[in-house]
Coordinates of N, CA and C in Angstrom, one line a residue:
X1 N 145.4 173.8 215.5 CA 145.4 174.8 214.5 C 143.9 175.3 214.3
X2 N 143.7 176.6 214.4 CA 142.3 177.1 214.3 C 141.8 176.9 212.9
X3 N 140.5 176.7 212.9 CA 139.8 176.6 211.6 C 139.6 177.9 210.9
X4 N 140.0 178.0 209.6 CA 139.7 179.2 208.9 C 138.3 179.1 208.3
X5 N 137.4 179.7 209.1 CA 135.9 179.6 208.7 C 135.7 180.1 207.3
X6 N 136.2 181.3 207.0 CA 136.0 181.9 205.7 C 136.5 181.1 204.5
X7 N 137.7 180.5 204.7 CA 138.2 179.6 203.7 C 137.4 178.4 203.5
X8 N 136.9 177.8 204.7 CA 136.1 176.6 204.6 C 134.8 176.9 203.9
X9 N 134.2 178.1 204.2 CA 132.9 178.4 203.5 C 133.1 178.6 202.0
X10 N 134.3 179.2 201.6 CA 134.5 179.4 200.1 C 134.8 178.0 199.4
X11 N 135.1 177.0 200.2 CA 135.4 175.7 199.5 C 134.1 174.9 199.3
X12 N 133.0 175.3 199.9 CA 131.8 174.5 199.8 C 131.0 174.9 198.6
X13 N 130.2 173.9 198.1 CA 129.4 174.1 196.9 C 128.0 173.8 197.3
X14 N 127.1 174.6 196.7 CA 125.7 174.3 196.8 C 125.2 173.6 195.6
X15 N 124.3 172.6 195.8 CA 123.7 171.8 194.8 C 124.7 171.2 193.8
X16 N 125.6 170.4 194.4 CA 126.6 169.6 193.6 C 125.8 168.7 192.7
X17 N 126.1 168.7 191.4 CA 125.3 167.8 190.5 C 125.5 166.4 190.8
X18 N 126.5 166.0 191.5 CA 126.7 164.6 191.8 C 125.7 164.1 192.9
X19 N 125.1 165.1 193.7 CA 124.2 164.7 194.7 C 122.9 165.4 194.7
X20 N 122.7 166.3 193.7 CA 121.5 167.1 193.6 C 120.8 167.0 192.3
X21 N 119.5 166.8 192.3 CA 118.8 166.7 191.0 C 117.8 167.9 191.0
X22 N 118.2 168.9 190.2 CA 117.4 170.1 190.1 C 116.4 169.8 189.0
X23 N 115.1 169.7 189.4 CA 114.1 169.3 188.4 C 113.3 170.5 187.9
X24 N 112.8 170.5 186.7 CA 112.0 171.6 186.2 C 110.7 171.7 187.0
X25 N 110.2 172.9 187.2 CA 108.9 173.1 187.9 C 108.1 174.1 187.1
X26 N 107.0 173.7 186.6 CA 106.1 174.6 185.8 C 105.0 175.0 186.7
X27 N 104.9 176.2 187.2 CA 103.9 176.6 188.1 C 102.5 176.5 187.5
X28 N 102.4 176.6 186.1 CA 101.1 176.5 185.5 C 100.4 175.1 185.7
X29 N 101.2 174.1 186.1 CA 100.7 172.8 186.3 C 100.4 172.5 187.8
X30 N 100.7 173.5 188.7 CA 100.6 173.3 190.1 C 99.1 173.2 190.5
X31 N 98.8 172.5 191.5 CA 97.4 172.4 192.0 C 96.9 173.7 192.5
X32 N 95.6 173.8 192.8 CA 95.0 175.0 193.2 C 95.3 175.4 194.6
X33 N 95.7 174.4 195.4 CA 95.9 174.7 196.8 C 97.3 174.2 197.2
X34 N 98.0 174.7 198.3 CA 99.3 174.3 198.5 C 99.5 172.9 199.1
X35 N 98.5 172.3 199.8 CA 98.7 171.0 200.5 C 99.0 169.9 199.5
X36 N 98.3 169.8 198.4 CA 98.6 168.7 197.4 C 100.0 168.8 196.8
X37 N 100.5 170.1 196.6 CA 101.8 170.3 196.1 C 102.9 169.9 197.1
X38 N 102.6 170.3 198.4 CA 103.5 169.9 199.5 C 103.6 168.4 199.6
X39 N 102.5 167.7 199.5 CA 102.5 166.3 199.7 C 103.3 165.6 198.5
X40 N 103.2 166.2 197.3 CA 103.9 165.7 196.2 C 105.4 165.9 196.3
X41 N 105.8 167.1 196.7 CA 107.2 167.4 196.9 C 107.8 166.6 198.0
X42 N 107.0 166.5 199.1 CA 107.5 165.7 200.2 C 107.8 164.2 199.8
X43 N 106.8 163.6 199.1 CA 107.0 162.3 198.6 C 108.2 162.2 197.7
X44 N 108.4 163.1 196.9 CA 109.6 163.1 195.9 C 110.9 163.3 196.7
X45 N 110.9 164.1 197.8 CA 112.1 164.2 198.6 C 112.4 162.9 199.3
X46 N 111.4 162.2 199.8 CA 111.6 160.9 200.4 C 112.2 159.9 199.4
X47 N 111.6 159.9 198.2 CA 112.0 158.9 197.1 C 113.4 159.2 196.6
X48 N 113.8 160.5 196.7 CA 115.2 160.9 196.3 C 116.2 160.7 197.3
X49 N 115.8 160.2 198.5 CA 116.8 159.9 199.5 C 117.2 161.1 200.4
X50 N 116.3 162.1 200.5 CA 116.7 163.2 201.3 C 116.7 162.8 202.8
X51 N 117.8 163.0 203.5 CA 117.8 162.6 204.9 C 116.8 163.5 205.7
X52 N 116.0 162.8 206.6 CA 115.1 163.5 207.5 C 114.3 164.6 206.8
X53 N 113.6 164.3 205.8 CA 112.8 165.3 205.1 C 111.7 165.9 205.9
X54 N 111.3 165.2 207.0 CA 110.2 165.6 207.9 C 110.7 166.6 209.0
X55 N 111.9 167.0 209.0 CA 112.4 168.0 209.9 C 112.2 169.4 209.3
X56 N 112.0 170.3 210.1 CA 111.7 171.7 209.6 C 112.1 172.7 210.6
X57 N 112.3 173.9 210.2 CA 112.6 175.1 211.0 C 111.2 175.6 211.5
X58 N 111.1 175.9 212.8 CA 109.9 176.6 213.3 C 110.3 177.9 213.9
X59 N 109.7 179.0 213.4 CA 110.0 180.3 213.9 C 108.9 180.9 214.7
X60 N 109.1 181.4 215.9 CA 108.1 182.0 216.7 C 108.7 183.4 217.2
X61 N 107.9 184.1 217.9 CA 108.3 185.4 218.5 C 107.8 185.5 219.9
X62 N 108.6 186.1 220.8 CA 108.3 186.3 222.2 C 107.3 187.5 222.3
X63 N 107.0 187.8 223.6 CA 106.1 188.9 223.9 C 106.6 190.3 223.3
X64 N 107.9 190.4 223.2 CA 108.5 191.7 222.7 C 108.6 191.7 221.2
X65 N 108.2 190.6 220.5 CA 108.4 190.5 219.1 C 109.7 190.0 218.6
X66 N 110.6 189.6 219.6 CA 111.9 189.1 219.2 C 111.8 187.6 218.7
X67 N 112.4 187.3 217.5 CA 112.2 186.0 216.9 C 113.1 185.0 217.5
X68 N 112.7 183.7 217.3 CA 113.5 182.6 217.7 C 113.2 181.5 216.7
X69 N 114.1 180.6 216.5 CA 113.9 179.5 215.5 C 114.6 178.2 216.0
X70 N 114.0 177.1 215.7 CA 114.6 175.8 216.1 C 114.1 174.7 215.1
X71 N 114.8 173.6 215.1 CA 114.4 172.5 214.2 C 113.4 171.6 215.0
X72 N 112.3 171.2 214.4 CA 111.3 170.3 215.0 C 110.9 169.3 213.9
X73 N 110.0 168.4 214.3 CA 109.6 167.3 213.4 C 108.1 167.6 213.0
X74 N 107.9 167.4 211.7 CA 106.5 167.5 211.2 C 105.7 166.2 211.6
X75 N 104.6 166.4 212.3 CA 103.8 165.3 212.7 C 102.7 165.0 211.7
X76 N 102.3 165.9 210.9 CA 101.3 165.7 209.9 C 101.0 166.9 209.2
X77 N 100.3 166.8 208.0 CA 99.8 167.9 207.3 C 98.5 167.5 206.6
X78 N 97.4 168.2 206.9 CA 96.1 167.9 206.3 C 95.3 169.2 206.2
X79 N 94.0 169.0 206.0 CA 93.2 170.2 205.8 C 93.1 171.1 207.1
X80 N 93.5 170.5 208.2 CA 93.4 171.3 209.5 C 94.7 172.0 209.7
X81 N 95.8 171.7 208.9 CA 97.1 172.4 209.0 C 98.3 171.5 209.1
X82 N 99.4 172.1 209.3 CA 100.7 171.4 209.5 C 100.9 171.3 211.0
X83 N 101.2 170.1 211.4 CA 101.2 169.9 212.9 C 102.6 169.5 213.4
X84 N 102.9 169.9 214.6 CA 104.1 169.6 215.4 C 103.7 169.6 216.8
X85 N 104.6 169.2 217.7 CA 104.3 169.1 219.1 C 105.4 169.5 220.0
X86 N 105.1 169.9 221.2 CA 106.1 170.3 222.2 C 105.4 170.4 223.6
X87 N 106.2 170.7 224.6 CA 105.6 171.0 225.9 C 105.0 172.4 225.9
X88 N 103.9 172.6 226.5 CA 103.3 173.9 226.6 C 104.2 174.9 227.3
X89 N 105.0 174.4 228.3 CA 105.8 175.3 229.0 C 107.2 175.5 228.4
X90 N 107.5 174.9 227.3 CA 108.8 175.2 226.6 C 108.8 176.6 226.1
X91 N 110.0 177.0 225.6 CA 110.0 178.4 225.1 C 109.1 178.5 223.9
X92 N 109.1 177.6 223.0 CA 108.2 177.7 221.8 C 106.7 177.7 222.3
X93 N 106.4 176.8 223.3 CA 105.1 176.8 223.8 C 104.6 178.1 224.4
X94 N 105.5 178.7 225.2 CA 105.2 180.0 225.8 C 105.0 181.1 224.7
X95 N 105.9 181.0 223.7 CA 105.7 182.0 222.6 C 104.4 181.8 221.9
X96 N 104.0 180.6 221.6 CA 102.7 180.4 220.9 C 101.5 180.7 221.8
X97 N 101.6 180.6 223.1 CA 100.5 181.1 223.9 C 100.4 182.6 223.8
X98 N 101.5 183.3 223.9 CA 101.4 184.8 223.8 C 101.2 185.3 222.4
X99 N 101.8 184.7 221.4 CA 101.7 185.1 220.0 C 101.4 183.9 219.2
X100 N 100.2 183.5 219.0 CA 99.8 182.2 218.3 C 100.0 182.3 216.8
X101 N 101.2 182.6 216.3 CA 101.4 182.7 214.9 C 102.9 182.2 214.7
X102 N 103.1 181.5 213.6 CA 104.5 181.0 213.4 C 104.8 180.8 211.9
X103 N 106.0 180.4 211.6 CA 106.4 180.2 210.3 C 107.2 178.9 210.3
X104 N 107.1 178.1 209.2 CA 107.8 176.8 209.0 C 108.7 176.9 207.8
X105 N 109.8 176.3 207.8 CA 110.7 176.2 206.7 C 111.2 174.8 206.5
X106 N 111.0 174.3 205.3 CA 111.6 173.0 204.9 C 112.7 173.2 203.8
X107 N 113.7 172.4 203.9 CA 114.8 172.5 202.9 C 115.2 171.1 202.5
X108 N 115.1 170.8 201.2 CA 115.4 169.5 200.7 C 116.5 169.7 199.6
X109 N 117.8 169.8 200.0 CA 118.8 170.1 199.1 C 119.0 169.0 198.0
X110 N 118.6 167.8 198.2 CA 118.8 166.8 197.2 C 118.0 167.1 196.0
X111 N 117.0 168.0 196.1 CA 116.2 168.4 194.9 C 116.3 169.9 194.8
X112 N 117.1 170.6 195.6 CA 117.2 172.1 195.5 C 115.9 172.8 195.8
X113 N 115.1 172.3 196.8 CA 113.8 172.8 197.0 C 113.6 173.3 198.4
X114 N 112.9 174.4 198.6 CA 112.5 174.9 199.9 C 111.0 175.1 199.9
X115 N 110.4 175.0 201.0 CA 109.0 175.3 201.2 C 108.9 176.1 202.5
X116 N 108.2 177.3 202.4 CA 108.0 178.2 203.6 C 106.6 178.4 203.8
X117 N 106.1 178.2 205.0 CA 104.7 178.3 205.3 C 104.5 179.1 206.6
X118 N 103.5 180.0 206.6 CA 103.3 180.7 207.8 C 101.8 181.0 208.0
X119 N 101.4 181.1 209.3 CA 100.0 181.3 209.6 C 99.7 181.2 211.1
X120 N 98.5 181.3 211.5 CA 98.1 181.2 212.9 C 98.2 179.8 213.4
X121 N 98.5 179.6 214.7 CA 98.7 178.3 215.3 C 97.7 178.1 216.4
X122 N 97.1 176.9 216.4 CA 96.2 176.6 217.5 C 96.6 175.3 218.2
X123 N 96.2 175.1 219.4 CA 96.6 173.8 220.1 C 95.4 172.9 220.0
X124 N 95.7 171.6 219.8 CA 94.7 170.5 219.7 C 94.2 170.2 221.1
X125 N 93.0 169.6 221.2 CA 92.6 169.2 222.6 C 93.5 168.2 223.2
X126 N 93.5 168.2 224.5 CA 94.4 167.3 225.3 C 94.4 165.9 224.9
X127 N 93.2 165.3 224.7 CA 93.1 163.9 224.3 C 93.8 163.6 223.0
X128 N 93.7 164.6 222.0 CA 94.3 164.4 220.7 C 95.8 164.5 220.9
X129 N 96.3 165.5 221.7 CA 97.7 165.6 221.9 C 98.3 164.4 222.6
X130 N 97.6 163.8 223.5 CA 98.1 162.6 224.2 C 98.1 161.4 223.2
X131 N 97.1 161.4 222.3 CA 97.0 160.3 221.3 C 98.2 160.4 220.4
X132 N 98.5 161.6 220.0 CA 99.7 161.8 219.1 C 101.0 161.3 219.7
X133 N 101.1 161.6 221.0 CA 102.4 161.2 221.7 C 102.4 159.7 221.8
X134 N 101.3 159.1 222.2 CA 101.4 157.6 222.5 C 101.4 156.8 221.2
X135 N 101.2 157.5 220.0 CA 101.4 156.8 218.7 C 102.8 156.8 218.3
X136 N 103.7 157.5 219.0 CA 105.1 157.6 218.6 C 105.9 156.5 219.4
X137 N 107.2 156.7 219.3 CA 108.1 155.6 219.8 C 108.3 155.7 221.3
X138 N 108.9 154.7 221.9 CA 109.2 154.7 223.4 C 110.1 155.8 223.7
X139 N 111.1 156.1 222.8 CA 112.0 157.2 223.0 C 111.3 158.5 223.0
X140 N 110.3 158.7 222.2 CA 109.6 160.0 222.2 C 108.8 160.2 223.5
X141 N 108.2 159.1 224.0 CA 107.5 159.2 225.2 C 108.5 159.5 226.4
X142 N 109.6 158.8 226.4 CA 110.6 159.0 227.4 C 111.1 160.4 227.4
X143 N 111.4 161.0 226.2 CA 111.8 162.4 226.2 C 110.7 163.3 226.7
X144 N 109.5 163.0 226.4 CA 108.4 163.8 226.9 C 108.3 163.7 228.4
X145 N 108.4 162.5 228.9 CA 108.3 162.3 230.4 C 109.5 163.0 231.1
X146 N 110.6 163.1 230.5 CA 111.8 163.8 231.1 C 111.4 165.2 231.4
X147 N 110.7 165.8 230.5 CA 110.1 167.1 230.7 C 111.1 168.3 231.0
X148 N 110.6 169.4 231.5 CA 111.4 170.5 231.9 C 112.1 171.2 230.7
X149 N 111.5 171.0 229.6 CA 112.2 171.5 228.3 C 112.4 173.0 228.4
X150 N 113.5 173.5 228.1 CA 114.0 174.9 228.1 C 114.3 175.5 229.5
X151 N 114.1 174.7 230.5 CA 114.5 175.1 231.9 C 116.0 175.0 232.1
X152 N 116.6 175.7 233.0 CA 118.0 175.6 233.3 C 118.3 174.2 233.9
X153 N 119.4 173.6 233.4 CA 119.9 172.3 233.9 C 121.1 172.5 234.7
X154 N 121.1 171.8 235.9 CA 122.3 171.9 236.8 C 123.5 171.2 236.3
X155 N 123.3 170.0 235.7 CA 124.4 169.2 235.3 C 123.9 168.1 234.4
X156 N 124.9 167.5 233.6 CA 124.5 166.4 232.7 C 124.1 165.1 233.5
X157 N 124.7 165.0 234.7 CA 124.3 163.9 235.6 C 122.9 163.9 236.0
X158 N 122.4 165.2 236.3 CA 121.0 165.3 236.6 C 120.1 164.9 235.4
X159 N 120.5 165.3 234.2 CA 119.7 164.9 233.0 C 119.8 163.4 232.8
X160 N 120.9 162.8 233.0 CA 121.0 161.3 232.9 C 120.1 160.6 233.8
X161 N 120.0 161.0 235.1 CA 119.2 160.4 236.1 C 117.7 160.5 235.7
X162 N 117.3 161.7 235.3 CA 115.9 161.9 234.9 C 115.5 161.2 233.6
X163 N 116.5 161.1 232.7 CA 116.2 160.4 231.4 C 116.1 158.9 231.7
X164 N 117.0 158.3 232.5 CA 116.9 156.9 232.8 C 115.6 156.5 233.5
X165 N 115.1 157.4 234.4 CA 113.9 157.1 235.0 C 112.7 157.2 234.1
X166 N 112.8 158.2 233.1 CA 111.7 158.3 232.1 C 111.7 157.2 231.2
X167 N 112.9 156.7 230.8 CA 112.9 155.5 229.9 C 112.3 154.3 230.6
X168 N 112.6 154.1 231.8 CA 112.0 153.0 232.6 C 110.5 153.1 232.6
X169 N 110.0 154.3 232.9 CA 108.6 154.4 233.0 C 107.9 154.3 231.7
X170 N 108.5 154.8 230.6 CA 107.9 154.7 229.3 C 107.8 153.2 228.8
X171 N 108.8 152.4 229.2 CA 108.7 151.0 228.9 C 107.7 150.3 229.7
X172 N 107.5 150.7 230.9 CA 106.6 150.1 231.9 C 105.1 150.6 231.6
X173 N 105.0 151.9 231.3 CA 103.7 152.5 231.1 C 103.6 153.2 229.7
X174 N 103.4 152.4 228.6 CA 103.4 153.0 227.3 C 102.3 154.1 227.1
X175 N 101.3 154.1 228.0 CA 100.2 155.1 227.9 C 100.3 156.1 229.0
X176 N 101.5 156.3 229.5 CA 101.7 157.3 230.6 C 101.4 158.7 230.1
X177 N 100.5 159.4 230.8 CA 100.1 160.7 230.4 C 101.2 161.8 230.6
X178 N 101.3 162.7 229.7 CA 102.2 163.9 229.9 C 101.4 165.1 229.6
X179 N 100.7 165.7 230.7 CA 99.7 166.7 230.5 C 100.2 167.9 229.7
X180 N 101.5 168.2 229.8 CA 102.1 169.4 229.2 C 102.3 169.2 227.7
X181 N 102.3 168.0 227.2 CA 102.6 167.7 225.8 C 101.4 168.2 225.0
X182 N 101.7 169.0 224.0 CA 100.7 169.7 223.2 C 101.0 169.5 221.7
X183 N 99.9 169.1 221.0 CA 100.0 169.1 219.5 C 99.5 170.4 219.0
X184 N 100.3 171.1 218.2 CA 100.0 172.3 217.6 C 99.7 172.2 216.1
X185 N 98.8 173.0 215.6 CA 98.5 173.0 214.1 C 98.7 174.4 213.6
X186 N 99.4 174.6 212.5 CA 99.6 175.8 211.8 C 98.7 175.8 210.6
X187 N 97.7 176.8 210.6 CA 96.8 176.9 209.4 C 97.5 177.9 208.4
X188 N 97.9 177.4 207.3 CA 98.6 178.2 206.4 C 97.8 179.4 205.8
X189 N 98.4 180.6 205.9 CA 97.9 181.7 205.2 C 98.7 182.0 204.0
X190 N 100.0 181.6 204.0 CA 100.9 181.7 202.9 C 101.7 180.5 202.8
X191 N 102.0 180.1 201.6 CA 103.0 179.0 201.3 C 103.8 179.3 200.1
X192 N 105.1 179.3 200.3 CA 106.1 179.7 199.2 C 106.9 178.5 198.8
X193 N 106.7 178.1 197.5 CA 107.5 176.9 197.0 C 108.6 177.4 196.1
X194 N 109.8 176.9 196.4 CA 111.0 177.4 195.7 C 111.7 176.2 195.1
X195 N 111.9 176.3 193.8 CA 112.6 175.2 193.0 C 113.9 175.9 192.5
X196 N 115.1 175.3 192.9 CA 116.3 175.9 192.5 C 116.6 175.5 191.0
X197 N 117.4 176.4 190.4 CA 117.8 176.2 189.0 C 119.3 176.4 188.9
X198 N 120.0 175.6 188.1 CA 121.5 175.7 188.0 C 121.9 177.0 187.4
X199 N 121.1 177.7 186.6 CA 121.5 179.0 186.1 C 120.9 180.2 187.0
X200 N 120.5 179.8 188.2 CA 120.0 180.7 189.2 C 118.7 181.4 188.7
X201 N 118.0 180.7 187.8 CA 116.6 181.2 187.4 C 115.6 180.4 188.3
X202 N 115.7 180.6 189.6 CA 114.9 179.8 190.5 C 113.4 180.2 190.3
X203 N 112.6 179.2 190.5 CA 111.2 179.4 190.3 C 110.5 179.4 191.7
X204 N 109.7 180.5 191.9 CA 109.0 180.6 193.2 C 107.6 180.8 193.0
X205 N 106.8 180.0 193.6 CA 105.3 180.1 193.5 C 104.8 180.3 194.9
X206 N 104.0 181.4 195.1 CA 103.5 181.6 196.4 C 101.9 181.5 196.4
X207 N 101.4 180.7 197.4 CA 100.0 180.6 197.6 C 99.6 181.5 198.7
X208 N 98.5 182.3 198.6 CA 97.9 183.0 199.7 C 96.4 182.8 199.7
X209 N 95.9 182.7 200.9 CA 94.5 182.5 201.0 C 93.8 183.8 200.4
X210 N 92.8 183.6 199.7 CA 92.2 184.7 199.0 C 91.8 185.9 199.8
X211 N 91.3 185.6 201.1 CA 90.9 186.7 201.9 C 92.1 187.5 202.4
X212 N 93.4 186.9 202.2 CA 94.6 187.6 202.6 C 95.3 188.3 201.5
X213 N 94.9 188.1 200.2 CA 95.5 188.6 199.1 C 95.2 190.1 198.9
X214 N 96.2 190.9 198.6 CA 96.0 192.3 198.4 C 95.2 192.6 197.1
X215 N 94.3 193.6 197.1 CA 93.5 193.9 196.0 C 94.2 194.5 194.8
X216 N 95.4 195.1 195.1 CA 96.1 195.8 194.0 C 97.2 195.0 193.4
X217 N 97.3 193.7 193.7 CA 98.4 192.9 193.2 C 97.9 191.9 192.1
X218 N 98.8 191.6 191.2 CA 98.4 190.6 190.1 C 98.4 189.2 190.7
X219 N 97.3 188.6 190.7 CA 97.2 187.2 191.3 C 96.1 186.5 190.5
X220 N 96.3 185.2 190.5 CA 95.3 184.3 189.9 C 94.6 183.6 191.1
X221 N 93.3 183.9 191.3 CA 92.5 183.4 192.4 C 91.8 182.1 191.9
X222 N 91.9 181.1 192.8 CA 91.3 179.9 192.5 C 90.5 179.5 193.8
X223 N 89.4 178.7 193.6 CA 88.6 178.3 194.7 C 88.8 176.9 195.0
X224 N 88.9 176.6 196.3 CA 89.0 175.3 196.9 C 88.1 175.2 198.1
X225 N 86.9 174.6 198.0 CA 86.0 174.6 199.1 C 85.5 176.0 199.3
X226 N 85.3 176.4 200.6 CA 84.8 177.7 200.9 C 85.9 178.8 200.7
X227 N 87.1 178.4 200.8 CA 88.2 179.4 200.8 C 89.1 179.2 199.6
X228 N 89.3 180.2 198.8 CA 90.2 180.1 197.6 C 91.6 180.5 197.9
X229 N 92.5 180.3 197.0 CA 93.9 180.6 197.1 C 94.3 181.5 195.9
X230 N 95.1 182.5 196.2 CA 95.7 183.3 195.1 C 97.1 182.7 194.9
X231 N 97.4 182.5 193.6 CA 98.8 182.0 193.3 C 99.5 183.1 192.5
X232 N 100.8 183.3 193.0 CA 101.6 184.4 192.4 C 103.0 183.9 192.2
X233 N 103.6 184.3 191.1 CA 105.1 184.1 190.9 C 105.8 185.2 191.6
X234 N 107.0 184.8 192.2 CA 107.9 185.8 192.9 C 109.2 185.8 192.2
X235 N 109.9 187.0 192.2 CA 111.3 187.0 191.8 C 112.1 186.2 192.8
X236 N 113.1 185.4 192.3 CA 113.9 184.6 193.2 C 114.9 185.5 194.0

């Protein structure tokens, strides 16, 4: 019997109170820059039991400006940016070579929260990229050694053979180099924090780097180091 997709969609609920804790969020108490707030919300998502809170949507665009999106893993977030990794020859890698700008999206339904970040992307030096890879699990290294990401695959048997060989090498050579593996960093120009509300009075706070903020808009500018941030409330 075929699934009635529309009926199934109507039966689902967002932010069931049995599994979701919608917390109050007062933007007036938010820090002056987005990174401390992100770190706080991330820690709270982990403490609340959010599965895989470090996974995120990564949106890029090709040479024609056509968008693409996929789920990747956050490798870190610090003053240099939000970091993730991939093969330079993968689709996302090719996009970032041609158009080094991207957007990230985090969704933590256990707290009814979203965080959206966008900005320019740069590639870390090779030694740093390899260090990031070798600090990860044997499985991560095996996947990287399998390589050929986004290329056409002839059969699952071909994948199994390449994967088995990669696992064997990863176990034998935990420092095996993968030259195409690249650590990318997104330097945030905008960061949008969304806190859901049961009465749909969602709170949205947007940070923008001061040099990117429009002169004719209402914004509270704050200084953090050499670069300040404008903080703005948005309609949900």
